[in-house]
Short mmCIF file of C-alpha atoms and ligand atoms in Angstrom, two decimals:
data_model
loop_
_atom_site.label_atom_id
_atom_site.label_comp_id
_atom_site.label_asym_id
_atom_site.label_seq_id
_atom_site.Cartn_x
_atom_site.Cartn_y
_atom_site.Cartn_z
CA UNK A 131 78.35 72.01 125.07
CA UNK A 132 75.60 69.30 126.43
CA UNK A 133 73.52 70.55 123.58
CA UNK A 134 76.58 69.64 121.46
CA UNK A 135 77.03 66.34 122.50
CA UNK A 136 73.33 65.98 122.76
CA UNK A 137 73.22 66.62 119.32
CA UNK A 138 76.21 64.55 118.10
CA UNK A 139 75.21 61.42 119.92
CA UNK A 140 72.06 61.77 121.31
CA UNK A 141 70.40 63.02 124.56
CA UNK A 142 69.89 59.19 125.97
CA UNK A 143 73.30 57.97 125.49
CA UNK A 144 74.78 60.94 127.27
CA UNK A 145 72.75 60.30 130.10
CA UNK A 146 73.71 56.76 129.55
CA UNK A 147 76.73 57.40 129.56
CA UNK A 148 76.88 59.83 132.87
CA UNK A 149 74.57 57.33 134.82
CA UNK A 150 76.87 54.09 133.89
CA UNK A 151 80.28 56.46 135.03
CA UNK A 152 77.71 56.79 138.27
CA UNK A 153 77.39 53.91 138.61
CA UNK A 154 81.00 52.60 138.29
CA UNK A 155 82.17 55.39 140.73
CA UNK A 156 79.51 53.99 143.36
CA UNK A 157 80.89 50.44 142.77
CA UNK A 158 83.96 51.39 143.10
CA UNK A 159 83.22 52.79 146.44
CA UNK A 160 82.06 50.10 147.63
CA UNK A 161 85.02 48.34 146.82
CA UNK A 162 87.28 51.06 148.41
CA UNK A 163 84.93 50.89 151.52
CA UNK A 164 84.49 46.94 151.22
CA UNK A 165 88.57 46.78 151.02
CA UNK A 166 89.05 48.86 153.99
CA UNK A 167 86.52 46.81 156.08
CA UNK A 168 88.35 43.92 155.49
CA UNK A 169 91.38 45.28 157.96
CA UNK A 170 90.62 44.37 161.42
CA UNK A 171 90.36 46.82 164.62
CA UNK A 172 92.70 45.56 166.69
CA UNK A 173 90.31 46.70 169.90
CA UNK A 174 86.98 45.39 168.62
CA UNK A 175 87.66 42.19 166.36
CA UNK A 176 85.68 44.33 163.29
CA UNK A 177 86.47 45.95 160.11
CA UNK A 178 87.65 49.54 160.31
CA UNK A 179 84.62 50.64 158.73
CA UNK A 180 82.37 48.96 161.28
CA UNK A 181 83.93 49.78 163.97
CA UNK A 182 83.70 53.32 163.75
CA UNK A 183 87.42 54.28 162.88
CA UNK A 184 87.08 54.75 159.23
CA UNK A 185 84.79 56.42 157.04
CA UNK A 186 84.73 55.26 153.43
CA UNK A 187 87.87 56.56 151.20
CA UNK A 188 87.99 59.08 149.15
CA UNK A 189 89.79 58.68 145.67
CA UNK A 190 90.70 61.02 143.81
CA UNK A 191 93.18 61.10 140.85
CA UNK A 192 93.71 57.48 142.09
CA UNK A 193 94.78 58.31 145.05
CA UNK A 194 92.87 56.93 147.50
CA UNK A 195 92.82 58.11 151.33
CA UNK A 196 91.80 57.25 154.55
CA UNK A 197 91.33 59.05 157.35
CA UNK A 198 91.78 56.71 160.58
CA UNK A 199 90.93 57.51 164.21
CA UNK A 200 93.73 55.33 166.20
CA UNK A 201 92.47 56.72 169.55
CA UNK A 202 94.10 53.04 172.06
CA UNK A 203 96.13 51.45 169.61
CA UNK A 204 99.60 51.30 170.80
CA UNK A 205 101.84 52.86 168.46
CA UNK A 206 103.76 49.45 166.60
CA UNK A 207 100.25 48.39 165.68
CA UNK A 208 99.61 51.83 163.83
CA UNK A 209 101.96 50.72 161.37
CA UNK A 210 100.88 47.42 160.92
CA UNK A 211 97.19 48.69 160.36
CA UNK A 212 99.17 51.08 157.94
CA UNK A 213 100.48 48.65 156.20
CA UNK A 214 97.18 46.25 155.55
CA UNK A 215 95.62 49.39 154.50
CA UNK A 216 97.52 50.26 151.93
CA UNK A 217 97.86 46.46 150.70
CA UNK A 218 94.22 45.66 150.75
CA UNK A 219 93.00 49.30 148.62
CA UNK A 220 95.86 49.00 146.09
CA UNK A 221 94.09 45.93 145.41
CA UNK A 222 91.08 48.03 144.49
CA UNK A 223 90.86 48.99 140.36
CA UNK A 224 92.16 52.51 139.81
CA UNK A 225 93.84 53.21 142.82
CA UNK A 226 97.08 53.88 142.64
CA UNK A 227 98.65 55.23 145.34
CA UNK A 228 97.02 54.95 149.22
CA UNK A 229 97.73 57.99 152.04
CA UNK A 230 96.56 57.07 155.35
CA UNK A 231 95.81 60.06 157.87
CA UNK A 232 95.75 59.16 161.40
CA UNK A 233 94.07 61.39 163.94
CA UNK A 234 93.59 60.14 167.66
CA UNK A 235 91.27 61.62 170.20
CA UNK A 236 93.37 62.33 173.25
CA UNK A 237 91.88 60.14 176.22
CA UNK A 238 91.66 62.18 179.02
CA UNK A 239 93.13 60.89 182.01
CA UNK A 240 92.96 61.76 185.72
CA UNK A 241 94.86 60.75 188.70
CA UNK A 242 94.17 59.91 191.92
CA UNK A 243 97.22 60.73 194.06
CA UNK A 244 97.30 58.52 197.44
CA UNK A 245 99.25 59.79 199.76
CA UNK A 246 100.31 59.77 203.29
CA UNK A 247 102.47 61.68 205.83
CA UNK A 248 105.50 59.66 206.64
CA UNK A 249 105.89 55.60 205.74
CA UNK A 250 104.89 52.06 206.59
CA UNK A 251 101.48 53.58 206.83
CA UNK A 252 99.71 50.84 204.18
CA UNK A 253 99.82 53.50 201.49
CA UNK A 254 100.88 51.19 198.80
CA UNK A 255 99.00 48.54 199.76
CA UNK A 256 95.87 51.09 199.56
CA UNK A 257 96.65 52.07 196.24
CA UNK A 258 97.13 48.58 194.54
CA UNK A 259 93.88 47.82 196.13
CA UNK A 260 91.95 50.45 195.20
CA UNK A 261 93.04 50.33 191.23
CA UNK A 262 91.82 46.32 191.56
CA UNK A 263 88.95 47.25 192.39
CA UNK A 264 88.13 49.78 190.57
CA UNK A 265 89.34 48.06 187.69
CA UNK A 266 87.13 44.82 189.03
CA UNK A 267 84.31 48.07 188.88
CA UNK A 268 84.94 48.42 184.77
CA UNK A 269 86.81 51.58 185.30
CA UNK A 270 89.61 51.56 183.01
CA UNK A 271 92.38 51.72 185.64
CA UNK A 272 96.22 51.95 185.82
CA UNK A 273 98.84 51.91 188.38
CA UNK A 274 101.58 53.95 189.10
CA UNK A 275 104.53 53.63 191.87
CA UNK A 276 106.31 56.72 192.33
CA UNK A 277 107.37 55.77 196.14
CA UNK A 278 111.11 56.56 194.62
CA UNK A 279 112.10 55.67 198.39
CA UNK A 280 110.64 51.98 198.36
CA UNK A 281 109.04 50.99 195.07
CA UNK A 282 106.84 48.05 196.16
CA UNK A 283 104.16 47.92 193.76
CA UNK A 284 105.62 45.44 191.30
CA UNK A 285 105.80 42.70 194.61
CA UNK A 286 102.02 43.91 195.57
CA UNK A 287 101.15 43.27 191.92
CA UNK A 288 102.96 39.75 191.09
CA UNK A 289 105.02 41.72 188.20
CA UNK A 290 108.58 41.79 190.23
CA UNK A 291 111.39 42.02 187.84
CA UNK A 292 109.44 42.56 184.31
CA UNK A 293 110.66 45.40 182.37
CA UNK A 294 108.55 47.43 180.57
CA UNK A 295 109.40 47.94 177.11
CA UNK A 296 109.25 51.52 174.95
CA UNK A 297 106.97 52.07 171.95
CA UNK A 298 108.24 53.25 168.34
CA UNK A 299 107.53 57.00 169.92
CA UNK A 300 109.92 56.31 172.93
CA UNK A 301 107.21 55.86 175.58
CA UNK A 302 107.08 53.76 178.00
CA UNK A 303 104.52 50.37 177.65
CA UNK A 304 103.03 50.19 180.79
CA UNK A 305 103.52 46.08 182.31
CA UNK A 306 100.10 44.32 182.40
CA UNK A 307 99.86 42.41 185.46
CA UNK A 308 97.15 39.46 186.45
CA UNK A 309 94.42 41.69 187.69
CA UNK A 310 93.67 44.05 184.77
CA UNK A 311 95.50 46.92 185.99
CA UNK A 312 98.62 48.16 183.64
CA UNK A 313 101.60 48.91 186.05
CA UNK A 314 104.46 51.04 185.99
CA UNK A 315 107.02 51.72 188.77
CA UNK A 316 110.10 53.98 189.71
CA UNK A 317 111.51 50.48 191.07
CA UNK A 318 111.31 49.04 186.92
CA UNK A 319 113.11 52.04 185.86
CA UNK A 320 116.31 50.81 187.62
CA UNK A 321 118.49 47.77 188.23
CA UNK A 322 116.73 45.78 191.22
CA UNK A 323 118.30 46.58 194.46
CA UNK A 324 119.77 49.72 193.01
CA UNK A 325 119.16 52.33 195.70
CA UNK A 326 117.03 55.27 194.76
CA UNK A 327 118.41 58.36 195.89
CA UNK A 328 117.46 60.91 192.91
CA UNK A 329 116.42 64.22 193.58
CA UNK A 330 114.47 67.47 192.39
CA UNK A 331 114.81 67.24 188.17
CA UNK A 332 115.48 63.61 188.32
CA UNK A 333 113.09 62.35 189.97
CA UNK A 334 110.32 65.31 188.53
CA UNK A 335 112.09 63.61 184.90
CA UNK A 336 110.98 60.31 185.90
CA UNK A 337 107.62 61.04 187.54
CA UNK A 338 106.76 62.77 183.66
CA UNK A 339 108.39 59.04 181.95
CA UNK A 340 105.60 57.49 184.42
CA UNK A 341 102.58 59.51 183.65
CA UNK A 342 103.10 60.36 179.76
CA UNK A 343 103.36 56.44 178.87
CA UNK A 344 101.43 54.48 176.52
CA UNK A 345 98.53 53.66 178.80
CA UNK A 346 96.43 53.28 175.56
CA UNK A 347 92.19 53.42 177.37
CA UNK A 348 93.84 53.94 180.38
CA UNK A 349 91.53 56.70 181.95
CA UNK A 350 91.84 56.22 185.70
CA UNK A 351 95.63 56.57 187.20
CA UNK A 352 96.18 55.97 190.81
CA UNK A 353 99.79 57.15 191.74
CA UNK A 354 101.15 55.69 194.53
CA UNK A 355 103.25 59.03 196.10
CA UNK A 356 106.53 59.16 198.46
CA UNK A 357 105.63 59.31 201.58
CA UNK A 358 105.67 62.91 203.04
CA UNK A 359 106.05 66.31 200.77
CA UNK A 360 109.03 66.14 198.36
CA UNK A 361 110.23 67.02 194.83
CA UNK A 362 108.37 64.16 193.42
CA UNK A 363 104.84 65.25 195.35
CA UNK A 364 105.26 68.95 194.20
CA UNK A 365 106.54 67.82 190.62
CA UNK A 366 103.37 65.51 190.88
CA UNK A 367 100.66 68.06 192.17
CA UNK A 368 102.19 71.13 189.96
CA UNK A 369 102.63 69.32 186.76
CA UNK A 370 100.05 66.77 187.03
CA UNK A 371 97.10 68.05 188.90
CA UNK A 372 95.11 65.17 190.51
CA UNK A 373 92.03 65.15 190.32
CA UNK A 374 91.87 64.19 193.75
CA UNK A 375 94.20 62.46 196.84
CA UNK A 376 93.30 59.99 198.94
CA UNK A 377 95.38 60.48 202.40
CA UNK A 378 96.24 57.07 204.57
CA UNK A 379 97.17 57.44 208.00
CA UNK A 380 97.51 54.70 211.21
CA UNK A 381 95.41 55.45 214.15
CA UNK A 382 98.16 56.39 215.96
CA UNK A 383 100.00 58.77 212.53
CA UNK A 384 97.09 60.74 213.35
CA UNK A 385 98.05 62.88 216.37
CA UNK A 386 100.82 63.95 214.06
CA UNK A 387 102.16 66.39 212.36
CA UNK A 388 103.06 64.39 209.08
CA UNK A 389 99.21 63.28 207.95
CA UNK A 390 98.36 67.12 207.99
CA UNK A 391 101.70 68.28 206.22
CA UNK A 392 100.26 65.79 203.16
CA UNK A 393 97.10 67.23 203.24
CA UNK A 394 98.09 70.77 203.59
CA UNK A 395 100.29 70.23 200.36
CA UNK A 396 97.34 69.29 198.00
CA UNK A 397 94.97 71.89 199.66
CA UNK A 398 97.90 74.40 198.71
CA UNK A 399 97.98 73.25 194.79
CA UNK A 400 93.59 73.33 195.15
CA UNK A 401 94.09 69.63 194.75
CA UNK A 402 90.47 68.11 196.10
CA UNK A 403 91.10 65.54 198.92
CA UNK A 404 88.83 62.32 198.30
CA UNK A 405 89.09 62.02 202.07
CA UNK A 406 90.94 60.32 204.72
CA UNK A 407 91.76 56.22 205.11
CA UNK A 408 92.69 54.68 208.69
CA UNK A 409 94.81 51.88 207.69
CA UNK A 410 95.77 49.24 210.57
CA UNK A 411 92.74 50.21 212.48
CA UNK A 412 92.26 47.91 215.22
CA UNK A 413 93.59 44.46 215.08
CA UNK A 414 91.75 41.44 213.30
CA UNK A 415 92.49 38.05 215.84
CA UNK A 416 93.40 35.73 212.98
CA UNK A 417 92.00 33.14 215.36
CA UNK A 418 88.69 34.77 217.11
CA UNK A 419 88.20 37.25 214.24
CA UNK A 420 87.40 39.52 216.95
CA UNK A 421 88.52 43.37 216.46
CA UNK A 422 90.50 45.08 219.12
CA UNK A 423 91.32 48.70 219.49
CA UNK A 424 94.55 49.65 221.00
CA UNK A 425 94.31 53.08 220.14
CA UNK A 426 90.88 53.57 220.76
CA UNK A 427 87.75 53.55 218.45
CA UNK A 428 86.60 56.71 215.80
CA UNK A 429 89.98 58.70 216.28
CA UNK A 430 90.57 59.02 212.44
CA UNK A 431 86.69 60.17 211.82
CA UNK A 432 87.01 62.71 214.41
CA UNK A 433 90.68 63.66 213.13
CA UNK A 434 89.10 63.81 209.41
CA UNK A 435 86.21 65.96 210.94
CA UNK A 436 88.60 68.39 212.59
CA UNK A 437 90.65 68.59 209.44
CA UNK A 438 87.79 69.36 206.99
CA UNK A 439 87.75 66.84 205.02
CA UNK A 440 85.96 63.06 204.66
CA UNK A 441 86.54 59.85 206.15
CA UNK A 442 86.39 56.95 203.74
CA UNK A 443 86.71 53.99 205.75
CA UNK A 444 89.09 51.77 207.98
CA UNK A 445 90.81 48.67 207.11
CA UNK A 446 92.33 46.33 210.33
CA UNK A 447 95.40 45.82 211.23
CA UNK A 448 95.28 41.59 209.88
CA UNK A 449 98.46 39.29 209.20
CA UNK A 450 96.36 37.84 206.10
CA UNK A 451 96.30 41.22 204.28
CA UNK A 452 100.23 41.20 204.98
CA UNK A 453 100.62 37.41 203.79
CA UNK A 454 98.70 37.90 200.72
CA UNK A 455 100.39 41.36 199.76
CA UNK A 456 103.66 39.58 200.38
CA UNK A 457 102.70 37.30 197.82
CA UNK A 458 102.05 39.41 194.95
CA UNK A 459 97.77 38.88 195.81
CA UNK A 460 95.56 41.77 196.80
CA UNK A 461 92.76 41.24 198.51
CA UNK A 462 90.56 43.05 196.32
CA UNK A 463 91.41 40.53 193.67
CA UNK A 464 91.19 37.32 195.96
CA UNK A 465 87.83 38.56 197.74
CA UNK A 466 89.73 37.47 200.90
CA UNK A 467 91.50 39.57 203.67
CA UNK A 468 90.52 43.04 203.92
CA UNK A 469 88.71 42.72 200.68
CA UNK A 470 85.11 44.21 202.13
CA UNK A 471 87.22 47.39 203.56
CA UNK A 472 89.03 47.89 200.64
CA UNK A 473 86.22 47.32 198.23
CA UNK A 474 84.01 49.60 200.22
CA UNK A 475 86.56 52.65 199.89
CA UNK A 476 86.84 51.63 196.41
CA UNK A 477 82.81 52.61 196.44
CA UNK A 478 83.01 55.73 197.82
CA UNK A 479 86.25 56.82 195.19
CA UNK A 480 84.37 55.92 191.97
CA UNK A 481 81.64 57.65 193.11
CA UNK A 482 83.67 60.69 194.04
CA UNK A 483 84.92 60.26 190.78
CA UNK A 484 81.51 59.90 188.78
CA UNK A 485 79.93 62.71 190.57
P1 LIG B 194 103.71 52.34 202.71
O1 LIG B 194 103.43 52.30 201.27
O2 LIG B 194 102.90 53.36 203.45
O3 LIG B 194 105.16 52.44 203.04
P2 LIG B 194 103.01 49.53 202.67
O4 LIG B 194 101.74 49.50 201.91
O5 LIG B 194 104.26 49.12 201.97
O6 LIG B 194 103.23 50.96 203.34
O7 LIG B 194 102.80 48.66 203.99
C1 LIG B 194 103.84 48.46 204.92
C2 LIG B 194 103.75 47.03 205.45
O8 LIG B 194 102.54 46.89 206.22
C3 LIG B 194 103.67 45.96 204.38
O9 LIG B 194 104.36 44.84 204.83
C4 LIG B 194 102.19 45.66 204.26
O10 LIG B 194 101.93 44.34 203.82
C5 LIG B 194 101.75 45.85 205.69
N1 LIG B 194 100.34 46.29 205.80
C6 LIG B 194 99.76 47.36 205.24
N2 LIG B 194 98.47 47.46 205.61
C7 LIG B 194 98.23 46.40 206.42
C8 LIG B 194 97.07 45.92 207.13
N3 LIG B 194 95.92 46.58 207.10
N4 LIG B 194 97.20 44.78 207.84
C9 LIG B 194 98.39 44.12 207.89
N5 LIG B 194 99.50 44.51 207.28
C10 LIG B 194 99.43 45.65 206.53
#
C-alpha cells in the first residue's frame, strides 16, 4: 500500500502529508490542553493543567476526555468545574462531545478522641484548644462535638446558632468558624435548647453524620467525646478507631474511679492514649498571678505514672480562661489565658502525631 501511494503521488508528499496531519494533531493538543488550563482550580488559583489535576485530553473520534483528580473540592463545585470544562473544549476544533472522569484520592483522616471520666472536667474547652492550635501549627484540623449531653463547642468556637448546610451527596458541610478550624456539633443537629436524650443507634447514627462529612483537606479530627463510657464512646472507638485519646481529668477526678473507666475503654478497643491532661490544676490569682495548690502539687503525673500512660501537661484553674471561653475566644487563638499550657500540650500531640 505505501509503495502504492508512494507511487501514485510521490514518496515526499506522503510524508508531507503524514508530518502536516502530525502536526495538526500536536496543535490541536495544545489547544485541548491550552483550553483545559484555562479552568481554574478552585484550591490553588491555577489552571487544571498546572495545578496538577489534569493531564492533557485525549480525543478521540472527537470526543474529547478528561480525567480530573477532585481530591478537596466540595461536591457543588465539581459540577461547576464540570461544566467550564466541557464549555471551554467544545470550543476546541473537532471536538465534539466532552466526558469528564473524576477520580479523588481519599484523604486519610485520623481522630484524636479527648475524653474524660465524668463532666465539668474542661474537656471541651481542651479540645477546642488543642484543634486552634494545631490548626495555628499548619495541621489541617477540624472539630467535632459529640458531648450529645452538653454540646458546647459552637459557644467555645463563636459559631452558636449557624447551621451547617448538606452537599449535593447529602453530607454534611462542616461550619467554618474564625480560627481556621471547620466545626461540627451534635448541638447543630437539633433545635437549640432541644434536650438531647438519644440513645444507642441514634446517637451511633449521628456520631457517623459527624465524622463522614465533607471536611474536604480536613486531615486532623479532634472529637470532643461524652463524658464517661457510653453508646456514643463505643460507637466512636469501634467504628472510628482513633488514632489516639487524650484523657482530661481535675486534680481532685483523679482519685477516682471515672478517669480510669475512660482510659480502660480505649485500652480495651487498642486505642493508643496520647496521655493524660490535669485541667484546673492549681489556681491562677487573677490579681497576684501567683499559683496555689489546693490539692497538692504532681498528683496527676504520679496518677499518669501509676496508670501507664503519659502526662502531657497542666493548665490552672483561671477565671480568664472561663471569661474568654464564655465568649466564643480560646486562648490558643488570643495568645492570652492559658494559652502557654494549652499551646504546650498542643506540642507534645502533633508530635505524637508526626512520630
Ligand atoms: P466538660 O467539657 O468537661 O464538661 P467544659 O470544657 O465545658 O467541661 O468546662 C466546664 C466549665 O469550666 C466551663 O465553664 C469552662 O469555661 C470552665 N473551665 C474549663 N477549664 C477551665 C480552667 N482551666 N480555668 C477556668 N475555667 C475552666
Amino acid at each position: 500500500m505505501p509503495v502504492f501511494i508512494g507511487s501514485l503521488f510521490g514518496k515526499n508528499s506522503v510524508i508531507r502529508g503524514i508530518a502536516s496531519y502530525l502536526g495538526w494533531m500536536s496543535d490541536r493538543q495544545n489547544d485541548l490542553s491550552a483550553a483545559l488550563d484555562s479552568v481554574t482550580d478552585p484550591e490553588t488559583g491555577r489552571g487544571l493543567v498546572a495545578a496538577g489535576r489534569a493531564q492533557a485530553p485525549r480525543l478521540a473520534e472527537g470526543i474529547a476526555t478528561v480525567i480530573l483528580d477532585v481530591t478537596g473540592i466540595a461536591a457543588e463545585r465539581r459540577e461547576l468545574i464540570d461544566i467550564d470544562i466541557k464549555r471551554a473544549l467544545k470550543a476546541v476544533d473537532g471536538v465534539e462531545d466532552v466526558r469528564v472522569a473524576m477520580t479523588s484520592q481519599k484523604v486519610k483522616r485520623r481522630i484524636i478522641a479527648v475524653g474524660s471520666g465524668k463532666g465539668g472536667v474542661g474537656k471541651s474547652t481542651l479540645a477546642a484548644n488543642l484543634a486552634v492550635a494545631l490548626a495555628r501549627r499548619g495541621m489541617k484540623t477540624g472539630l467535632i462535638d459529640a458531648d450529645i449531653y452538653g454540646p458546647s463547642l459552637p459557644r467555645l468556637m463563636d459559631a452558636e446558632g449557624r447551621r451547617p448546610q448538606a452537599n449535593a451527596d447529602k453530607k454534611l458541610i462542616p461550619v467554618a468558624t474564625s480560627y481556621g478550624v471547620p466545626l461540627l456539633s451534635m448541638g447543630q443537629l437539633v433545635e437549640p435548647g432541644q434536650a438531647i436524650a438519644w440513645r444507642g443507634p441514634m446517637a451511633g447514627n449521628a456520631m457517623g453524620q459527624l465524622v463522614d462529612a465533607d471536611w474536604g483537606e480536613i486531615d486532623t479530627l479532634v472529637v470532643d467525646l461524652p463524658p464517661g463510657t457510653g453508646d456514643v464512646q463505643l460507637t466512636m472507638v469501634q467504628k472510628y478507631k482513633p488514632a489516639g485519646a487524650v484523657i482530661v481529668s481535675t486534680p481532685q477526678d483523679l482519685a477516682l474511679i471515672d478517669a480510669r473507666r475512660a482510659i480502660n475503654l480505649f485500652e480495651q478497643s487498642e486505642v493508643p492514649i496520647v496521655g493524660l491532661v490535669e485541667n484546673m490544676a492549681g489556681y491562677r490569682c487573677p490579681e497576684c498571678g501567683a499559683v496555689s495548690d489546693p490539692f497538692g502539687e504532681g498528683g496527676a503525673e504520679a496518677a499518669a505514672k501509676e496508670l501507664g500512660i503519659d502526662f502531657l501537661g497542666r493548665i490552672p484553674l483561671e477565671i480568664a480562661i472561663r471569661i474568654a471561653s464564655d465568649d466564643g475566644v480560646p486562648p490558643a487563638a488570643s495568645g492570652e489565658a492559658g494559652a502557654d499550657a494549652f499551646n504546650a500540650i498542643a506540642g507534645k500531640l502533633a508530635d505524637w502525631l508526626n512520630r
